[in-house]
Amino acid sequence: MKTVKTTACLALLLGATAVSVPAFAEEASKAASTTNVEIIAGDDTNEIIDPIEPPTNQKGPLVIDAVSSFDFGKIKLGTLTKEAVVPEGKALGVQVTDKRGTGAGWDLSASITEFQNADKTKTLKASVKIPAGQVNTSASDSSKAAVASEIILNSTAGTVFSASKDNGMGSWSDLFEGNNQKVELTVPSDAYVAAYTATINWSLQDAPK
């Protein structure tokens, strides 16, 4: 009896399977259509990723969107190193956007003039260090990143931020004080009392060095 019951169940199952096989319709006709798009370089102003001020409001396919000024406040003689003051709710850094769509890469360099007082009778032999910081992006592929470099500014331009071929497309920011780093001013012990100002010149080249 046991064998008979098993065989009957199998027969019912197989029968149910055979009945459920669907019938497939034959293709009566087919066609093909096309879809087209042309990508062109962008030239609008760009959204600032991080709270870096001031914005430059520059337009174009390859631009510096924002770059910080540095305020070191007051330094007492005898203090050799001072960190830059960060405004509340803001960040020190620079942002570059590449909307050329060529993958050519780019190089952002900086140089600094002498620190001078208002009537240019005194100079300060100080140095400013910008750390490599933290790189952020709005690009969809963060693996093709721009690279930040530490630099001690002087009269000769040096690379701060760069992108090799096929990298750095889209908007990229370098937060100078990311990763617990600081923008620092070092002053000599023989400095004269005065208020000093220097100008940092930023230059964005359309190809990596």
Tab-separated table of C-alpha atoms in Angstrom:
chain	number	residue	atom	x	y	z
A	1	MET	CA	0.000	0.000	0.000
A	2	LYS	CA	2.795	2.399	0.775
A	3	THR	CA	4.301	2.056	-2.672
A	4	VAL	CA	0.999	2.594	-4.417
A	5	LYS	CA	0.241	5.810	-2.518
A	6	THR	CA	3.604	7.263	-3.371
A	7	THR	CA	3.211	6.485	-7.056
A	8	ALA	CA	-0.253	8.038	-7.162
A	9	CYS	CA	0.965	11.272	-5.602
A	10	LEU	CA	3.761	11.560	-8.163
A	11	ALA	CA	1.303	11.001	-10.970
A	12	LEU	CA	-0.957	13.782	-9.691
A	13	LEU	CA	1.987	16.190	-9.295
A	14	LEU	CA	3.307	15.515	-12.768
A	15	GLY	CA	-0.129	15.960	-14.201
A	16	ALA	CA	-0.546	19.336	-12.506
A	17	THR	CA	2.834	20.463	-13.815
A	18	ALA	CA	1.983	19.513	-17.337
A	19	VAL	CA	-1.268	21.457	-17.245
A	20	SER	CA	0.441	24.706	-16.000
A	21	VAL	CA	2.870	25.100	-18.936
A	22	PRO	CA	2.069	28.510	-20.531
A	23	ALA	CA	1.740	29.092	-24.229
A	24	PHE	CA	4.253	31.650	-25.631
A	25	ALA	CA	3.168	34.235	-28.176
A	26	GLU	CA	5.205	34.615	-31.350
A	27	GLU	CA	6.826	37.992	-32.173
A	28	ALA	CA	4.802	39.568	-34.943
A	29	SER	CA	6.979	42.635	-35.602
A	30	LYS	CA	9.966	44.570	-34.249
A	31	ALA	CA	11.603	47.971	-34.738
A	32	ALA	CA	14.478	50.113	-33.431
A	33	SER	CA	14.610	53.784	-32.460
A	34	THR	CA	17.509	56.065	-31.480
A	35	THR	CA	18.127	58.450	-28.587
A	36	ASN	CA	20.658	61.273	-28.856
A	37	VAL	CA	22.376	63.720	-26.528
A	38	GLU	CA	25.348	66.079	-26.822
A	39	ILE	CA	27.360	66.963	-23.704
A	40	ILE	CA	28.811	70.477	-23.676
A	41	ALA	CA	31.044	72.271	-21.171
A	42	GLY	CA	29.336	74.040	-18.258
A	43	ASP	CA	29.864	77.742	-17.569
A	44	ASP	CA	27.576	78.725	-14.674
A	45	THR	CA	28.554	79.564	-11.105
A	46	ASN	CA	28.742	76.530	-8.838
A	47	GLU	CA	27.297	75.533	-5.490
A	48	ILE	CA	29.816	75.723	-2.643
A	49	ILE	CA	30.268	72.258	-1.093
A	50	ASP	CA	31.660	73.423	2.268
A	51	PRO	CA	31.159	76.808	4.021
A	52	ILE	CA	34.275	78.346	2.456
A	53	GLU	CA	34.247	82.139	2.135
A	54	PRO	CA	34.443	84.332	0.260
A	55	PRO	CA	33.029	82.907	-2.997
A	56	THR	CA	34.595	84.256	-6.186
A	57	ASN	CA	31.341	84.129	-8.197
A	58	GLN	CA	33.410	83.216	-11.229
A	59	LYS	CA	31.771	81.587	-14.247
A	60	GLY	CA	33.408	79.220	-16.694
A	61	PRO	CA	34.250	75.585	-17.340
A	62	LEU	CA	37.295	75.617	-14.996
A	63	VAL	CA	37.175	78.012	-12.052
A	64	ILE	CA	38.136	78.706	-8.451
A	65	ASP	CA	34.710	78.863	-6.771
A	66	ALA	CA	35.830	80.058	-3.336
A	67	VAL	CA	39.063	80.621	-1.429
A	68	SER	CA	39.692	81.747	2.135
A	69	SER	CA	41.617	84.703	3.454
A	70	PHE	CA	43.617	84.122	6.643
A	71	ASP	CA	43.361	86.241	9.787
A	72	PHE	CA	45.924	85.493	12.493
A	73	GLY	CA	44.710	88.156	14.901
A	74	LYS	CA	47.237	89.606	17.354
A	75	ILE	CA	50.501	87.869	18.202
A	76	LYS	CA	52.613	88.723	21.242
A	77	LEU	CA	56.342	88.811	20.664
A	78	GLY	CA	57.827	85.633	22.032
A	79	THR	CA	55.091	83.540	20.413
A	80	LEU	CA	56.597	81.938	17.334
A	81	THR	CA	53.573	80.145	15.862
A	82	LYS	CA	49.916	81.188	15.628
A	83	GLU	CA	46.931	79.375	14.130
A	84	ALA	CA	44.570	81.163	11.767
A	85	VAL	CA	41.251	82.330	13.206
A	86	VAL	CA	38.274	80.422	11.764
A	87	PRO	CA	35.017	82.436	11.636
A	88	GLU	CA	32.134	80.710	13.423
A	89	GLY	CA	30.210	78.390	11.132
A	90	LYS	CA	32.762	78.774	8.347
A	91	ALA	CA	35.720	76.777	7.054
A	92	LEU	CA	39.152	77.642	5.694
A	93	GLY	CA	39.762	76.147	2.293
A	94	VAL	CA	39.475	76.372	-1.470
A	95	GLN	CA	37.064	74.928	-4.023
A	96	VAL	CA	37.724	74.190	-7.699
A	97	THR	CA	35.178	73.097	-10.314
A	98	ASP	CA	36.087	71.456	-13.622
A	99	LYS	CA	33.157	71.300	-16.059
A	100	ARG	CA	35.207	71.134	-19.256
A	101	GLY	CA	34.383	67.476	-19.782
A	102	THR	CA	37.835	66.703	-21.198
A	103	GLY	CA	39.552	64.933	-18.294
A	104	ALA	CA	42.656	67.056	-18.911
A	105	GLY	CA	43.362	67.598	-15.197
A	106	TRP	CA	44.351	70.853	-13.506
A	107	ASP	CA	46.757	72.456	-11.037
A	108	LEU	CA	46.042	75.102	-8.391
A	109	SER	CA	49.110	76.915	-7.090
A	110	ALA	CA	49.669	79.740	-4.617
A	111	SER	CA	52.360	82.278	-3.842
A	112	ILE	CA	52.573	85.077	-1.282
A	113	THR	CA	53.944	88.613	-1.252
A	114	GLU	CA	55.999	90.078	1.589
A	115	PHE	CA	54.212	91.001	4.806
A	116	GLN	CA	54.329	94.812	5.013
A	117	ASN	CA	52.882	97.465	7.292
A	118	ALA	CA	50.470	100.101	5.954
A	119	ASP	CA	53.115	102.653	4.882
A	120	LYS	CA	55.454	99.900	3.651
A	121	THR	CA	58.284	100.941	5.969
A	122	LYS	CA	58.463	97.581	7.737
A	123	THR	CA	58.450	93.994	6.521
A	124	LEU	CA	57.796	90.808	8.463
A	125	LYS	CA	59.800	87.699	7.593
A	126	ALA	CA	56.962	85.350	8.468
A	127	SER	CA	55.887	82.096	6.823
A	128	VAL	CA	52.417	80.633	6.287
A	129	LYS	CA	51.874	76.876	6.231
A	130	ILE	CA	48.794	75.427	4.546
A	131	PRO	CA	48.315	71.735	5.422
A	132	ALA	CA	47.060	69.126	2.959
A	133	GLY	CA	43.701	69.122	4.720
A	134	GLN	CA	40.648	67.085	3.736
A	135	VAL	CA	39.316	66.678	0.189
A	136	ASN	CA	35.541	66.684	-0.371
A	137	THR	CA	33.488	66.477	-3.563
A	138	SER	CA	30.044	66.633	-5.104
A	139	ALA	CA	31.189	64.344	-7.932
A	140	SER	CA	29.456	60.985	-8.308
A	141	ASP	CA	32.783	59.117	-8.572
A	142	SER	CA	34.969	60.055	-5.614
A	143	SER	CA	37.630	57.518	-6.638
A	144	LYS	CA	38.844	59.934	-9.346
A	145	ALA	CA	39.830	62.486	-6.761
A	146	ALA	CA	41.793	65.698	-6.738
A	147	VAL	CA	44.834	65.679	-4.434
A	148	ALA	CA	45.692	68.270	-1.766
A	149	SER	CA	49.312	69.076	-0.868
A	150	GLU	CA	50.912	70.745	2.151
A	151	ILE	CA	52.779	73.915	1.291
A	152	ILE	CA	54.753	76.658	3.018
A	153	LEU	CA	53.947	79.759	1.001
A	154	ASN	CA	56.690	81.891	-0.492
A	155	SER	CA	57.199	84.164	-3.497
A	156	THR	CA	57.466	81.177	-5.851
A	157	ALA	CA	54.162	79.507	-6.719
A	158	GLY	CA	53.711	75.996	-5.345
A	159	THR	CA	50.963	73.424	-5.847
A	160	VAL	CA	48.175	73.377	-3.249
A	161	PHE	CA	45.519	71.295	-5.029
A	162	SER	CA	45.729	69.286	-8.252
A	163	ALA	CA	44.119	66.643	-10.433
A	164	SER	CA	45.911	64.285	-12.796
A	165	LYS	CA	44.490	63.186	-16.161
A	166	ASP	CA	40.891	61.898	-15.934
A	167	ASN	CA	40.659	62.987	-12.280
A	168	GLY	CA	39.192	65.990	-10.488
A	169	MET	CA	36.146	66.418	-12.749
A	170	GLY	CA	33.201	68.165	-11.081
A	171	SER	CA	33.461	70.252	-7.888
A	172	TRP	CA	36.213	69.561	-5.330
A	173	SER	CA	37.026	71.334	-2.068
A	174	ASP	CA	40.147	71.216	0.074
A	175	LEU	CA	39.334	71.951	3.715
A	176	PHE	CA	42.692	73.178	4.978
A	177	GLU	CA	41.878	72.389	8.605
A	178	GLY	CA	40.255	69.015	8.003
A	179	ASN	CA	41.758	65.969	9.727
A	180	ASN	CA	42.683	68.124	12.775
A	181	GLN	CA	45.241	70.185	10.861
A	182	LYS	CA	45.787	73.943	11.130
A	183	VAL	CA	46.828	76.855	8.948
A	184	GLU	CA	49.798	78.343	10.803
A	185	LEU	CA	51.832	81.535	10.742
A	186	THR	CA	55.401	81.418	12.031
A	187	VAL	CA	57.043	84.728	12.956
A	188	PRO	CA	60.674	85.487	13.833
A	189	SER	CA	61.664	86.597	17.321
A	190	ASP	CA	63.115	89.873	15.995
A	191	ALA	CA	59.849	91.117	14.447
A	192	TYR	CA	58.952	94.822	14.750
A	193	VAL	CA	55.654	95.845	16.334
A	194	ALA	CA	53.156	96.767	13.588
A	195	ALA	CA	50.099	95.498	11.715
A	196	TYR	CA	51.141	93.605	8.604
A	197	THR	CA	49.381	92.426	5.465
A	198	ALA	CA	50.406	90.084	2.661
A	199	THR	CA	48.597	88.971	-0.487
A	200	ILE	CA	48.222	85.331	-1.502
A	201	ASN	CA	47.965	84.880	-5.261
A	202	TRP	CA	46.087	81.782	-6.454
A	203	SER	CA	46.519	80.471	-9.999
A	204	LEU	CA	44.496	77.665	-11.620
A	205	GLN	CA	46.152	76.058	-14.643
A	206	ASP	CA	44.211	73.956	-17.155
A	207	ALA	CA	46.582	70.971	-16.977
A	208	PRO	CA	48.491	69.153	-14.206
A	209	LYS	CA	52.194	69.828	-13.749
